[in-house]
mmCIF file with all atom_site columns, C-alpha atoms in Angstrom:
data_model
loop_
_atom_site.group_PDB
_atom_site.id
_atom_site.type_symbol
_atom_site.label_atom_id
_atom_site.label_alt_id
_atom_site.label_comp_id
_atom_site.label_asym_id
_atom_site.label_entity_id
_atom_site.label_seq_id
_atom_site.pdbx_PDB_ins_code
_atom_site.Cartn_x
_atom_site.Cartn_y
_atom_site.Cartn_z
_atom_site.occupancy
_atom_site.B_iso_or_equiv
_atom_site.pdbx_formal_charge
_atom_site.auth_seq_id
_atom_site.auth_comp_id
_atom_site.auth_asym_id
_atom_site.auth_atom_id
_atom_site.pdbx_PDB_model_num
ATOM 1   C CA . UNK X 1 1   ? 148.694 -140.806 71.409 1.00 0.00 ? 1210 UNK X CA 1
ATOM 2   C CA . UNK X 1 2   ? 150.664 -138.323 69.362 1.00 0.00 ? 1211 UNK X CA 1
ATOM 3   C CA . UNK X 1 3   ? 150.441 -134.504 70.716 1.00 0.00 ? 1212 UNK X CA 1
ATOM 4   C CA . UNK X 1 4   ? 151.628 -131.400 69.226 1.00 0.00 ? 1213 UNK X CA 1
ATOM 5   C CA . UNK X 1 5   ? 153.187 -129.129 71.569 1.00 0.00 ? 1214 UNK X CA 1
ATOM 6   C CA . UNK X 1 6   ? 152.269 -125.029 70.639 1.00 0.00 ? 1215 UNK X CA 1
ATOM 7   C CA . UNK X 1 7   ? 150.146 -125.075 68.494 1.00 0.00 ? 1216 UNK X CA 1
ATOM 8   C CA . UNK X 1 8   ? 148.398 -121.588 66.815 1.00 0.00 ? 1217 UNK X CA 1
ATOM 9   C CA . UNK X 1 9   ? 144.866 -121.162 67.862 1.00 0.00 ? 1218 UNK X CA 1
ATOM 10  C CA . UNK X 1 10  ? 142.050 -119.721 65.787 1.00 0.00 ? 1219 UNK X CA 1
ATOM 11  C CA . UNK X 1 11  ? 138.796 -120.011 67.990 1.00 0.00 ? 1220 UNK X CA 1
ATOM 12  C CA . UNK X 1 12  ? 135.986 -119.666 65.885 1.00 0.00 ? 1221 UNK X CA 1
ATOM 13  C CA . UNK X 1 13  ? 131.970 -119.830 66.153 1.00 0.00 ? 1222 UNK X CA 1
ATOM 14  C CA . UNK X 1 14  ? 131.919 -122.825 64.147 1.00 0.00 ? 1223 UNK X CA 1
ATOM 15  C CA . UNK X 1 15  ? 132.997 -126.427 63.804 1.00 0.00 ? 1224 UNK X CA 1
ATOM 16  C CA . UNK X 1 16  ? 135.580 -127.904 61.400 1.00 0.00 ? 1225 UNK X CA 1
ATOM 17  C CA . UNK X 1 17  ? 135.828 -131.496 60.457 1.00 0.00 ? 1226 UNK X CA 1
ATOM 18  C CA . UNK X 1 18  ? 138.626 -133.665 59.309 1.00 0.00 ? 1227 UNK X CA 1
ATOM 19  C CA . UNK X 1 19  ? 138.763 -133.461 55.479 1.00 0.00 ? 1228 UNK X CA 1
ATOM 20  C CA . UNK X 1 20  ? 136.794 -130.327 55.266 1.00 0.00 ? 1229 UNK X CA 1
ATOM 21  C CA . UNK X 1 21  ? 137.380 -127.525 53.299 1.00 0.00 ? 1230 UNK X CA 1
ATOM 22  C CA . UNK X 1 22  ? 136.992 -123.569 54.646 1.00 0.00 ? 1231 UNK X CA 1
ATOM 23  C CA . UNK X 1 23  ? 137.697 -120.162 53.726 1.00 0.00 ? 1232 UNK X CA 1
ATOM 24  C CA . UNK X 1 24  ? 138.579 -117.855 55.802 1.00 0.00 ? 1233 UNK X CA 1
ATOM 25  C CA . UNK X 1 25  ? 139.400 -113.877 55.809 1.00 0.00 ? 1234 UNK X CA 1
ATOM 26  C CA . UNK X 1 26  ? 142.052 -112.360 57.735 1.00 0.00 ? 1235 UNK X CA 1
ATOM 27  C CA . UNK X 1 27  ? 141.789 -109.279 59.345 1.00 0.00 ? 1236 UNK X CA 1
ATOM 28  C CA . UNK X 1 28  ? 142.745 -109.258 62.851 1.00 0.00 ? 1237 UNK X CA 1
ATOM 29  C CA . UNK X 1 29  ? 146.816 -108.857 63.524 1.00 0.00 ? 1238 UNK X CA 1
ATOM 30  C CA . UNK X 1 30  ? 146.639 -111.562 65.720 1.00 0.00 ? 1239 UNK X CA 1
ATOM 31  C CA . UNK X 1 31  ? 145.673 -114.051 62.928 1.00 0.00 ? 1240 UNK X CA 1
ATOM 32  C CA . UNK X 1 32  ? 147.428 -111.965 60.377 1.00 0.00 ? 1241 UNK X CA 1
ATOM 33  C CA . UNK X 1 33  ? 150.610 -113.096 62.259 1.00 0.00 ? 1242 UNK X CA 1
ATOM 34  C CA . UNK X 1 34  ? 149.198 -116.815 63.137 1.00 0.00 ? 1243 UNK X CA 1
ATOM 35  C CA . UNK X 1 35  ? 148.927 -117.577 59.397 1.00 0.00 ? 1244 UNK X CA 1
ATOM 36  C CA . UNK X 1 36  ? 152.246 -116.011 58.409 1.00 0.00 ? 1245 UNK X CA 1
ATOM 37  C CA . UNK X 1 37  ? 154.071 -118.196 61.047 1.00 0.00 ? 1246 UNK X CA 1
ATOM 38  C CA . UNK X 1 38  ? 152.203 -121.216 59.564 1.00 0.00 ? 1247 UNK X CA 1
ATOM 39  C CA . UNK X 1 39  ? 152.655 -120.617 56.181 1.00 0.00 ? 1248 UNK X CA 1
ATOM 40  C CA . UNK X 1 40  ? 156.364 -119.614 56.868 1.00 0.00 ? 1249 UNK X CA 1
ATOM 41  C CA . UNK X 1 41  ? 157.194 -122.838 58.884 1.00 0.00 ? 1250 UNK X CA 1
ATOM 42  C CA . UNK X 1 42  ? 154.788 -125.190 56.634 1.00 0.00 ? 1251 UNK X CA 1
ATOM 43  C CA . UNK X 1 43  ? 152.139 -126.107 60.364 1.00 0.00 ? 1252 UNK X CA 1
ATOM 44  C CA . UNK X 1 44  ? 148.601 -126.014 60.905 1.00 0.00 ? 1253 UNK X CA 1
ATOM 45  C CA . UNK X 1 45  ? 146.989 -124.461 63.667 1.00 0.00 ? 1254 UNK X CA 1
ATOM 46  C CA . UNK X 1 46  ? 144.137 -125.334 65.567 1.00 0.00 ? 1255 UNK X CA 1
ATOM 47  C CA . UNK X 1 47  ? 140.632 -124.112 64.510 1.00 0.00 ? 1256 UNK X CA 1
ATOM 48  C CA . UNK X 1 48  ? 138.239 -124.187 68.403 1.00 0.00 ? 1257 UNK X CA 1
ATOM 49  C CA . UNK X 1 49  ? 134.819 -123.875 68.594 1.00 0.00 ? 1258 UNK X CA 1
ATOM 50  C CA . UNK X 1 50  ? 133.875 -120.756 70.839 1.00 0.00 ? 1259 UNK X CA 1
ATOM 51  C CA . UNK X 1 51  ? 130.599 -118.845 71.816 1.00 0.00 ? 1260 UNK X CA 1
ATOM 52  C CA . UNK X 1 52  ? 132.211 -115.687 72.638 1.00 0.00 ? 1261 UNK X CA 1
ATOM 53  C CA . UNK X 1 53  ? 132.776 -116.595 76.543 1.00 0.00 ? 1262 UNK X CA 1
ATOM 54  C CA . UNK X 1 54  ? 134.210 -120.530 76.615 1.00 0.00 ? 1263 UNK X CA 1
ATOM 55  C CA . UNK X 1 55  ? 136.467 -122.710 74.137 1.00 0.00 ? 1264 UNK X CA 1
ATOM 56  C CA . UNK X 1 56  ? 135.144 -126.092 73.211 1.00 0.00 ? 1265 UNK X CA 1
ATOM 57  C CA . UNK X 1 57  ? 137.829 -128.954 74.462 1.00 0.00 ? 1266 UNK X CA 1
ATOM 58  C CA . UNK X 1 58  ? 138.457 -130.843 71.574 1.00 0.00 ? 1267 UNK X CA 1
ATOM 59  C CA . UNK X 1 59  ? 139.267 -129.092 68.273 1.00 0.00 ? 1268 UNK X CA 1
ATOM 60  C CA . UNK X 1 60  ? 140.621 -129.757 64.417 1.00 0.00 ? 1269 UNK X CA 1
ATOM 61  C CA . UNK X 1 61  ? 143.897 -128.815 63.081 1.00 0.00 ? 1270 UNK X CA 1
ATOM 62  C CA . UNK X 1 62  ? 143.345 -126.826 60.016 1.00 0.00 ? 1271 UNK X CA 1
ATOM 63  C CA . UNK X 1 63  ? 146.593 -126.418 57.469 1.00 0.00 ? 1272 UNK X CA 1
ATOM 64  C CA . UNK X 1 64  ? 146.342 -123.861 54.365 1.00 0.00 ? 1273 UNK X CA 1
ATOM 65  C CA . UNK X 1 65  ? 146.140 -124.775 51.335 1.00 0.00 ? 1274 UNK X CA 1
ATOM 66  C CA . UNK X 1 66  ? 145.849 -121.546 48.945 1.00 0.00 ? 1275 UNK X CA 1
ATOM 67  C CA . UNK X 1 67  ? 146.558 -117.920 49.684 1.00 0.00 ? 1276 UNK X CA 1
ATOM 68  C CA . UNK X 1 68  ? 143.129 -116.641 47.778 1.00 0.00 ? 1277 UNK X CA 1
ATOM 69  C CA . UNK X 1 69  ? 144.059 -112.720 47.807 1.00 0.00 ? 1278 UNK X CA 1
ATOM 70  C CA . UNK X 1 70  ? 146.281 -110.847 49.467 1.00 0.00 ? 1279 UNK X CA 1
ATOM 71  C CA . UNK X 1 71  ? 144.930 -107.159 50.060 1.00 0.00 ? 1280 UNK X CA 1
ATOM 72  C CA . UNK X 1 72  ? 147.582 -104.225 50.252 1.00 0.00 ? 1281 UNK X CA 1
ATOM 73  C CA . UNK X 1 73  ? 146.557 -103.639 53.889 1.00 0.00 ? 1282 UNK X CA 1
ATOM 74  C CA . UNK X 1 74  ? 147.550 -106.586 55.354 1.00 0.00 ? 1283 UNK X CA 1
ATOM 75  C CA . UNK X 1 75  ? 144.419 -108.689 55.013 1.00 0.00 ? 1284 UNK X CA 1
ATOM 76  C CA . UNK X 1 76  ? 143.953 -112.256 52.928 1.00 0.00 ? 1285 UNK X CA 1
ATOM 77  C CA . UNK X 1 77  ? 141.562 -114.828 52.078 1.00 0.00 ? 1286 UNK X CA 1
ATOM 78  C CA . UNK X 1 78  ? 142.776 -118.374 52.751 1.00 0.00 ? 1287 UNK X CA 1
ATOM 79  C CA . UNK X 1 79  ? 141.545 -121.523 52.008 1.00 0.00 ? 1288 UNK X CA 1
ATOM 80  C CA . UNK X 1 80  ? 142.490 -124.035 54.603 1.00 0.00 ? 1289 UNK X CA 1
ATOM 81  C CA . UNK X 1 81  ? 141.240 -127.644 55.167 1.00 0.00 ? 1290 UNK X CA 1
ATOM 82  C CA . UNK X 1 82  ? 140.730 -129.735 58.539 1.00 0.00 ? 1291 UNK X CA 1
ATOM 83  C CA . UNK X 1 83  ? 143.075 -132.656 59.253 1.00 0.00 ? 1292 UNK X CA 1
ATOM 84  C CA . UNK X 1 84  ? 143.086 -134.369 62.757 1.00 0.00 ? 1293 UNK X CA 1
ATOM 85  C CA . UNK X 1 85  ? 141.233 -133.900 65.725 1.00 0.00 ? 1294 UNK X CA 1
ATOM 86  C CA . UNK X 1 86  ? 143.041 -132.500 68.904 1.00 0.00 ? 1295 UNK X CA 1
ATOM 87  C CA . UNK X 1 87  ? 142.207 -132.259 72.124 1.00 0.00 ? 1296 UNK X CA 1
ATOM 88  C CA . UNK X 1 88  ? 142.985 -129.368 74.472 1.00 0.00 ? 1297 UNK X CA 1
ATOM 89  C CA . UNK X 1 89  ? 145.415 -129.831 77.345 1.00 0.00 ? 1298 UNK X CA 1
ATOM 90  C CA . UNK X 1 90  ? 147.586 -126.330 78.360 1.00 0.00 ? 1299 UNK X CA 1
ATOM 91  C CA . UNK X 1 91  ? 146.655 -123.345 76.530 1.00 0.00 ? 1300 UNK X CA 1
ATOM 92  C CA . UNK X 1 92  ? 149.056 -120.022 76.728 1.00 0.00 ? 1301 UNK X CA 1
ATOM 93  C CA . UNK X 1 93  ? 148.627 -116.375 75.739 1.00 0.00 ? 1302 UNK X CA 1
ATOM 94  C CA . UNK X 1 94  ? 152.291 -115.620 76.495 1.00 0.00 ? 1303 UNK X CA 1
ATOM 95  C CA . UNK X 1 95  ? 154.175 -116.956 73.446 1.00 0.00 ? 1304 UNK X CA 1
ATOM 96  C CA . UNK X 1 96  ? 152.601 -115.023 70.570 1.00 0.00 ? 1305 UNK X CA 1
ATOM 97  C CA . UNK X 1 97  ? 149.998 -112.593 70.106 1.00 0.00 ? 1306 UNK X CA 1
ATOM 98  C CA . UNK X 1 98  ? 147.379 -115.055 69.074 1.00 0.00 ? 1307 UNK X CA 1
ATOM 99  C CA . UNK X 1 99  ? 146.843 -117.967 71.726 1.00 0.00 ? 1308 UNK X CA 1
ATOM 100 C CA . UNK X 1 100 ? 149.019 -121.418 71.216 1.00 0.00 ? 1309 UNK X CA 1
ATOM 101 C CA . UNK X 1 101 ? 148.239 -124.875 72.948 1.00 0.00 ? 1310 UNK X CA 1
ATOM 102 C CA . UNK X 1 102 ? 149.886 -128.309 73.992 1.00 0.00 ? 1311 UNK X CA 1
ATOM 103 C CA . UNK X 1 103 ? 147.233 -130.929 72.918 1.00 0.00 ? 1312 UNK X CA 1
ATOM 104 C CA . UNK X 1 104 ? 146.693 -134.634 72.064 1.00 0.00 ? 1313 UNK X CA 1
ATOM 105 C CA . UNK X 1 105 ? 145.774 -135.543 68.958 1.00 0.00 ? 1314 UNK X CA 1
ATOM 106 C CA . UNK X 1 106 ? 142.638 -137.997 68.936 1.00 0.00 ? 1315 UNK X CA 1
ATOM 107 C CA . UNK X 1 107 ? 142.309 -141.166 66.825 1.00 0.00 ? 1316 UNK X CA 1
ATOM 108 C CA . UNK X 1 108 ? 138.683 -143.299 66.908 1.00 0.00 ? 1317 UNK X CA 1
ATOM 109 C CA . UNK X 1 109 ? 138.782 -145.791 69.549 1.00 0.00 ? 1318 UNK X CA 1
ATOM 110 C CA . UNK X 1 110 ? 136.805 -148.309 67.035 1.00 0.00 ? 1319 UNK X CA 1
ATOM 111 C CA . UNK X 1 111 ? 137.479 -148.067 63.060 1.00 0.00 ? 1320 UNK X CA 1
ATOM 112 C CA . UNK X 1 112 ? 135.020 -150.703 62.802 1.00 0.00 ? 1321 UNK X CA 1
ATOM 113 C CA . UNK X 1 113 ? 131.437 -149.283 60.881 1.00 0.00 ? 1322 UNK X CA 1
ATOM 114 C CA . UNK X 1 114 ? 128.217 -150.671 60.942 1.00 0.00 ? 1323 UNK X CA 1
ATOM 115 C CA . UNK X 1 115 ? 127.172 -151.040 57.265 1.00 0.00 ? 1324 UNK X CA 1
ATOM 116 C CA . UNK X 1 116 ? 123.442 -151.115 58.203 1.00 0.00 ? 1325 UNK X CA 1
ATOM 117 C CA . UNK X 1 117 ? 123.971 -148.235 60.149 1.00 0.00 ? 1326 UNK X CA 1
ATOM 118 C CA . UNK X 1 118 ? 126.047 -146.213 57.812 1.00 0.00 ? 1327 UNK X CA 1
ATOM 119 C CA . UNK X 1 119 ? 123.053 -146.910 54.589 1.00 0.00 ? 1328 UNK X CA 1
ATOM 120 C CA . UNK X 1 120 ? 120.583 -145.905 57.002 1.00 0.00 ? 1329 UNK X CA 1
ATOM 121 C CA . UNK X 1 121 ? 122.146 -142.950 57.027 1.00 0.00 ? 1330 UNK X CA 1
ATOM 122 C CA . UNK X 1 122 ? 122.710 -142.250 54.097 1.00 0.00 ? 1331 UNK X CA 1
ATOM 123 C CA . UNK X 1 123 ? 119.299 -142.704 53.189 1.00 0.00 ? 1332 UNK X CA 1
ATOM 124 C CA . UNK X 1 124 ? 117.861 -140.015 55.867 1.00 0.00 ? 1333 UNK X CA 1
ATOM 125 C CA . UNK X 1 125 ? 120.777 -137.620 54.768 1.00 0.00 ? 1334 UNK X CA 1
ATOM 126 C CA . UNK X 1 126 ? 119.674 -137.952 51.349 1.00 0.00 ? 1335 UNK X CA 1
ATOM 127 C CA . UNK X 1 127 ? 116.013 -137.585 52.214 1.00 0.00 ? 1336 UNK X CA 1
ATOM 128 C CA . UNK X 1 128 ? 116.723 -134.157 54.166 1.00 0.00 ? 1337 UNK X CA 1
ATOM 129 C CA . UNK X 1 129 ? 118.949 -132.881 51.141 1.00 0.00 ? 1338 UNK X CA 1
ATOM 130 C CA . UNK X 1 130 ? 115.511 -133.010 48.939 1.00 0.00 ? 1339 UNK X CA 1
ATOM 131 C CA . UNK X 1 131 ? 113.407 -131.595 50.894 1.00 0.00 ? 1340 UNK X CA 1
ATOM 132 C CA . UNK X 1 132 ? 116.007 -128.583 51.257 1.00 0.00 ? 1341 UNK X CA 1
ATOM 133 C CA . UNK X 1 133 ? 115.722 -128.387 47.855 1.00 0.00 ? 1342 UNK X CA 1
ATOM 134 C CA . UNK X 1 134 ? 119.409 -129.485 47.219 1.00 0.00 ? 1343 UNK X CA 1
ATOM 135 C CA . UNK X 1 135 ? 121.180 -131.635 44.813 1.00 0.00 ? 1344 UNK X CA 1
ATOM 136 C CA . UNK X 1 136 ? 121.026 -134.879 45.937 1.00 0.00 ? 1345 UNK X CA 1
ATOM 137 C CA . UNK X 1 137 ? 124.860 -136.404 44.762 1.00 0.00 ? 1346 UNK X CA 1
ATOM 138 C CA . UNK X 1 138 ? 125.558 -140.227 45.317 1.00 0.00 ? 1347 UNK X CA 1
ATOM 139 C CA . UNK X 1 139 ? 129.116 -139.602 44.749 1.00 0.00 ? 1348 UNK X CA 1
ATOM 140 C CA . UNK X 1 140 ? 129.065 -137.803 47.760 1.00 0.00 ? 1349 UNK X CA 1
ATOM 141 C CA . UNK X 1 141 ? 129.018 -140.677 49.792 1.00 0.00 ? 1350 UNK X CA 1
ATOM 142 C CA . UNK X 1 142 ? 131.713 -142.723 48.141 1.00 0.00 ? 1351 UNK X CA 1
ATOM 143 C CA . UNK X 1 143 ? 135.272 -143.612 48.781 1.00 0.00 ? 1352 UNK X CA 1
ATOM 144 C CA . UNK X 1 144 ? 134.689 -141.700 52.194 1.00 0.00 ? 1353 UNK X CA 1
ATOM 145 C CA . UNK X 1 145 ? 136.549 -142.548 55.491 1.00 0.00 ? 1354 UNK X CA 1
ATOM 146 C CA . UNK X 1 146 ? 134.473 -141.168 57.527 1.00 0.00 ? 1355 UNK X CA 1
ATOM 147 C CA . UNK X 1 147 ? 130.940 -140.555 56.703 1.00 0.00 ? 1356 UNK X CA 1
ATOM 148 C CA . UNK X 1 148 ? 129.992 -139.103 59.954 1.00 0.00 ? 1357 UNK X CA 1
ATOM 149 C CA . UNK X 1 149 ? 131.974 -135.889 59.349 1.00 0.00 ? 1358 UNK X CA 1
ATOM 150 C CA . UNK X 1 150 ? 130.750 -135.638 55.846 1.00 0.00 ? 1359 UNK X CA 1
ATOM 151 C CA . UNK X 1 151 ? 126.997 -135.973 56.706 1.00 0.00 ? 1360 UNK X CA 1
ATOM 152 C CA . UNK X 1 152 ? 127.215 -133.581 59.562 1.00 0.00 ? 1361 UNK X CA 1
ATOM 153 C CA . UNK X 1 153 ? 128.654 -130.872 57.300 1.00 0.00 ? 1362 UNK X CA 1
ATOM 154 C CA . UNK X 1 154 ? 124.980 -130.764 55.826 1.00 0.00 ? 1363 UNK X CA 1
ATOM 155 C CA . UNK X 1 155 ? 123.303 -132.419 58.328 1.00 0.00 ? 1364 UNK X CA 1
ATOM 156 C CA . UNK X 1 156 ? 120.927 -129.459 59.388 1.00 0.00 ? 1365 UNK X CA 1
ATOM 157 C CA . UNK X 1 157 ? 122.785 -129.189 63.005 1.00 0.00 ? 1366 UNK X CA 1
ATOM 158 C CA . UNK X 1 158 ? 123.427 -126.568 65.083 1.00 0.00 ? 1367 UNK X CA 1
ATOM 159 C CA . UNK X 1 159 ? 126.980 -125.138 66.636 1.00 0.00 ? 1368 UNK X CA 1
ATOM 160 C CA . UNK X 1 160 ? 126.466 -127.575 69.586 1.00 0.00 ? 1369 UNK X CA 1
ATOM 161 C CA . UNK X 1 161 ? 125.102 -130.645 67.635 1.00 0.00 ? 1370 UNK X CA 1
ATOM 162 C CA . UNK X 1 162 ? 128.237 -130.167 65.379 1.00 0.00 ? 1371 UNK X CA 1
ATOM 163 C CA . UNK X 1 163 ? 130.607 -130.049 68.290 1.00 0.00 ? 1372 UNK X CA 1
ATOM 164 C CA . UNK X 1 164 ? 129.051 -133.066 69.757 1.00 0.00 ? 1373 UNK X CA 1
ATOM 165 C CA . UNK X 1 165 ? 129.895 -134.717 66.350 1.00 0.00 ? 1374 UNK X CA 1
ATOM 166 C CA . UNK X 1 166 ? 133.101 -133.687 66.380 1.00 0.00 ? 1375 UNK X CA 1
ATOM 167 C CA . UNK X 1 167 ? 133.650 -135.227 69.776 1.00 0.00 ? 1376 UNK X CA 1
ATOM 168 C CA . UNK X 1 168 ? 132.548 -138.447 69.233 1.00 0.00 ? 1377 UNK X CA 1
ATOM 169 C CA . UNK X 1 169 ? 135.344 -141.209 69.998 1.00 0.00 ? 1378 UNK X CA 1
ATOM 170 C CA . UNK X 1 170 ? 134.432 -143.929 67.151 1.00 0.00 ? 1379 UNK X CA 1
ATOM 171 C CA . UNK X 1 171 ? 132.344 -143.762 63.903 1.00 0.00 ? 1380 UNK X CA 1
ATOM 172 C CA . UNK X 1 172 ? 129.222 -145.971 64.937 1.00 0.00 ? 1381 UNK X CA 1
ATOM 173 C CA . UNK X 1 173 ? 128.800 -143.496 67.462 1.00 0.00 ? 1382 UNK X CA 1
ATOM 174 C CA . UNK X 1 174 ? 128.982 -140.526 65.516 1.00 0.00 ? 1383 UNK X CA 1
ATOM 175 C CA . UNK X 1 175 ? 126.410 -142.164 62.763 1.00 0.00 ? 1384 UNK X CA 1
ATOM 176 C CA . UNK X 1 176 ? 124.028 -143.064 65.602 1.00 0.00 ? 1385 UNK X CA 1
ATOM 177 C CA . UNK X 1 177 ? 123.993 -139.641 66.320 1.00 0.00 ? 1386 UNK X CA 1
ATOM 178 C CA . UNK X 1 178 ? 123.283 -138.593 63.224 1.00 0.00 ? 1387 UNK X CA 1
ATOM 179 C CA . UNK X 1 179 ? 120.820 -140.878 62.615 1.00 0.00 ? 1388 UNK X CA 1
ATOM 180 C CA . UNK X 1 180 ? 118.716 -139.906 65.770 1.00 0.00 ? 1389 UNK X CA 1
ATOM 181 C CA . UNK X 1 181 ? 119.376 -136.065 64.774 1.00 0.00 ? 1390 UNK X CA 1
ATOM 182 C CA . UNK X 1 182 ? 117.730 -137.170 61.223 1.00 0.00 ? 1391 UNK X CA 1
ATOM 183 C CA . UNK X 1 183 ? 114.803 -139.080 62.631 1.00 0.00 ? 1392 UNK X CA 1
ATOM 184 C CA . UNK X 1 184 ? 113.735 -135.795 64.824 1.00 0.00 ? 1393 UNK X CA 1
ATOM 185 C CA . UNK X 1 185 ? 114.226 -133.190 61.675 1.00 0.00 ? 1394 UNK X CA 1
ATOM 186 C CA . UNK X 1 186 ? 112.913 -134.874 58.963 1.00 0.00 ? 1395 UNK X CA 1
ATOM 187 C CA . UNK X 1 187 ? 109.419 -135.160 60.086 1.00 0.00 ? 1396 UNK X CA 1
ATOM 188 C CA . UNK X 1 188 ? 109.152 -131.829 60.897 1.00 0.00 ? 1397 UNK X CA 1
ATOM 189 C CA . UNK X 1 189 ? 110.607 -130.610 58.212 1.00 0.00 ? 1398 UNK X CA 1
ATOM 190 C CA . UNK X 1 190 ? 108.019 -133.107 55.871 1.00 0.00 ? 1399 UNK X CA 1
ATOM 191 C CA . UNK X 1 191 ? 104.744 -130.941 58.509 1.00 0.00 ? 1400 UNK X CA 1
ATOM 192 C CA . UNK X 1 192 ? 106.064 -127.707 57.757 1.00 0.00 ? 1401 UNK X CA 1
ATOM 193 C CA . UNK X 1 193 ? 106.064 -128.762 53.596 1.00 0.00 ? 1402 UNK X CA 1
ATOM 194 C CA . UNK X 1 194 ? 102.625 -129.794 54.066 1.00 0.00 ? 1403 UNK X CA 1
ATOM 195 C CA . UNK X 1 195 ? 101.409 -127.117 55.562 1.00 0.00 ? 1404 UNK X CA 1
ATOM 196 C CA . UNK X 1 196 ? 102.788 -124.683 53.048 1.00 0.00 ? 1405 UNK X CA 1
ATOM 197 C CA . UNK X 1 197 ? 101.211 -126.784 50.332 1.00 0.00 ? 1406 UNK X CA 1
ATOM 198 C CA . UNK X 1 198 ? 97.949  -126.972 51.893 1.00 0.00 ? 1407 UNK X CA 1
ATOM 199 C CA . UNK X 1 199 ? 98.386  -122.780 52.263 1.00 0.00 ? 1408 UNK X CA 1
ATOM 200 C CA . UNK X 1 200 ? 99.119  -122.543 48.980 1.00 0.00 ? 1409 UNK X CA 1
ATOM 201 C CA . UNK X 1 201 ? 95.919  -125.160 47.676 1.00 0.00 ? 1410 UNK X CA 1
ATOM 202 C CA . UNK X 1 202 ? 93.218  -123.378 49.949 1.00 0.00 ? 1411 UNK X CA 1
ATOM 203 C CA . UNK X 1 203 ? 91.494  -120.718 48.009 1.00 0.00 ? 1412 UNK X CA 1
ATOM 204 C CA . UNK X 1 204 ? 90.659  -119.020 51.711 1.00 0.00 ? 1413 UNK X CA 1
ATOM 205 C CA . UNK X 1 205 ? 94.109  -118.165 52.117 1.00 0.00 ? 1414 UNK X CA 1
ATOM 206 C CA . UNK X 1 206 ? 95.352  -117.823 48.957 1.00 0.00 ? 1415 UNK X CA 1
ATOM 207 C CA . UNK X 1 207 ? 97.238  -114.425 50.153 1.00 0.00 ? 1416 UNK X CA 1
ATOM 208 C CA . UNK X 1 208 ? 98.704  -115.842 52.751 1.00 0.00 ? 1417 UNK X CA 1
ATOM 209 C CA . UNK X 1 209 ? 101.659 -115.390 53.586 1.00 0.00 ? 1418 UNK X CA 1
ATOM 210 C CA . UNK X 1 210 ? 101.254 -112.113 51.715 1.00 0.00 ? 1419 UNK X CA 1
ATOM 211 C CA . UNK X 1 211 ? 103.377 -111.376 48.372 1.00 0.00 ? 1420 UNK X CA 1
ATOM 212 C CA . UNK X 1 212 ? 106.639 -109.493 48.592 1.00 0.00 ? 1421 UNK X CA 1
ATOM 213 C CA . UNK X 1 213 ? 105.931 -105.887 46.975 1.00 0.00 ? 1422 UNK X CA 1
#
């Protein structure tokens, strides 16, 4: 298992997967001076879910791809996109003034996919994109290596549901999740829609909810 030994840390309140993309604005010195070492030296650094108190174990490298702005005070925009999964081992807040980290990188422990499982899943993602009112894109889906992390980046989950995604050692696993996760929302989701439309048909409550003045 490969490892990379110091590497930046950005702990966030949100999950990045491999492959996807995320902008970002720097403000804080700390990161001003993580993302001038990286661009400088040509590295990534590590993007780790937080909730204020405790870091998540297992992370995504993140490497930046376009310097957006650059305001006179010191602050940017960057665009940066997630690359491999790492998982924490030492983490220091003596070698810089943003924290840095020794970790492993993680590959899947199966590359094998289920087809049935991976169409089934497709189908339910495409099912919740509707009735959130989105674009539904079939080209979304295609030429992908891994589904899982594509799916989950629309997938209707939470911070921890996310991270739990992120964590998951081979891509079966990660679709089974996401399957499951779909099978709980989407008839919910499919209640609530009915109940606005029967609102909305019933003459007895044909101000409710009440118009926005």
């Amino acid at each position: 298992m490969d490892s990379i030994d110091s590497l930046p840390l950005f702990p966030l309140s949100l999950v990045l997967y491999p492959g996807e993309q995320l902008t970002l604005h720097i403000f804080e010195d700390r990161y001003r001076a993580l993302t001038a070492y990286c661009l400088e030296h040509e590295v990534p650094f590590g993007i780790v879910r937080t909730d204020g108190e405790s870091w998540a174990d297992v992370g995504t490298t993140a490497r930046i791809e376009e310097v957006v702005k650059q305001y006179d005070d010191g602050r940017s925009d960057i665009v940066v996109r997630g690359e491999e999964r790492f998982q924490i081992d030492t983490v220091r807040d003596d070698q810089a003034s943003y924290y840095t980290a020794d970790v492993a990188l993680i590959e899947d422990e199966d590359t094998t996919v289920d087809l049935d499982l991976k169409e089934r899943a497709i189908t339910q993602h495409m099912k919740l994109l509707e009735l959130a009112g989105r674009t539904v894109r079939p080209d979304l889906y295609e030429d992908v290596n891994r589904l899982s992390f594509v799916l989950a980046q629309n997938g209707a989950l939470d911070g921890e549901q996310k991270q739990e995604v992120l964590e998951g050692r081979t891509e079966n696993e990660r679709i089974r999740y996401l399957i499951h996760h779909f099978e709980s929302i989407i008839p919910r989701i499919e209640e609530q829609e009915g109940v606005r439309r029967r609102i909305r048909s019933n003459g007895h409550f044909k101000d409710f909810p009440p118009e926005e003045v």
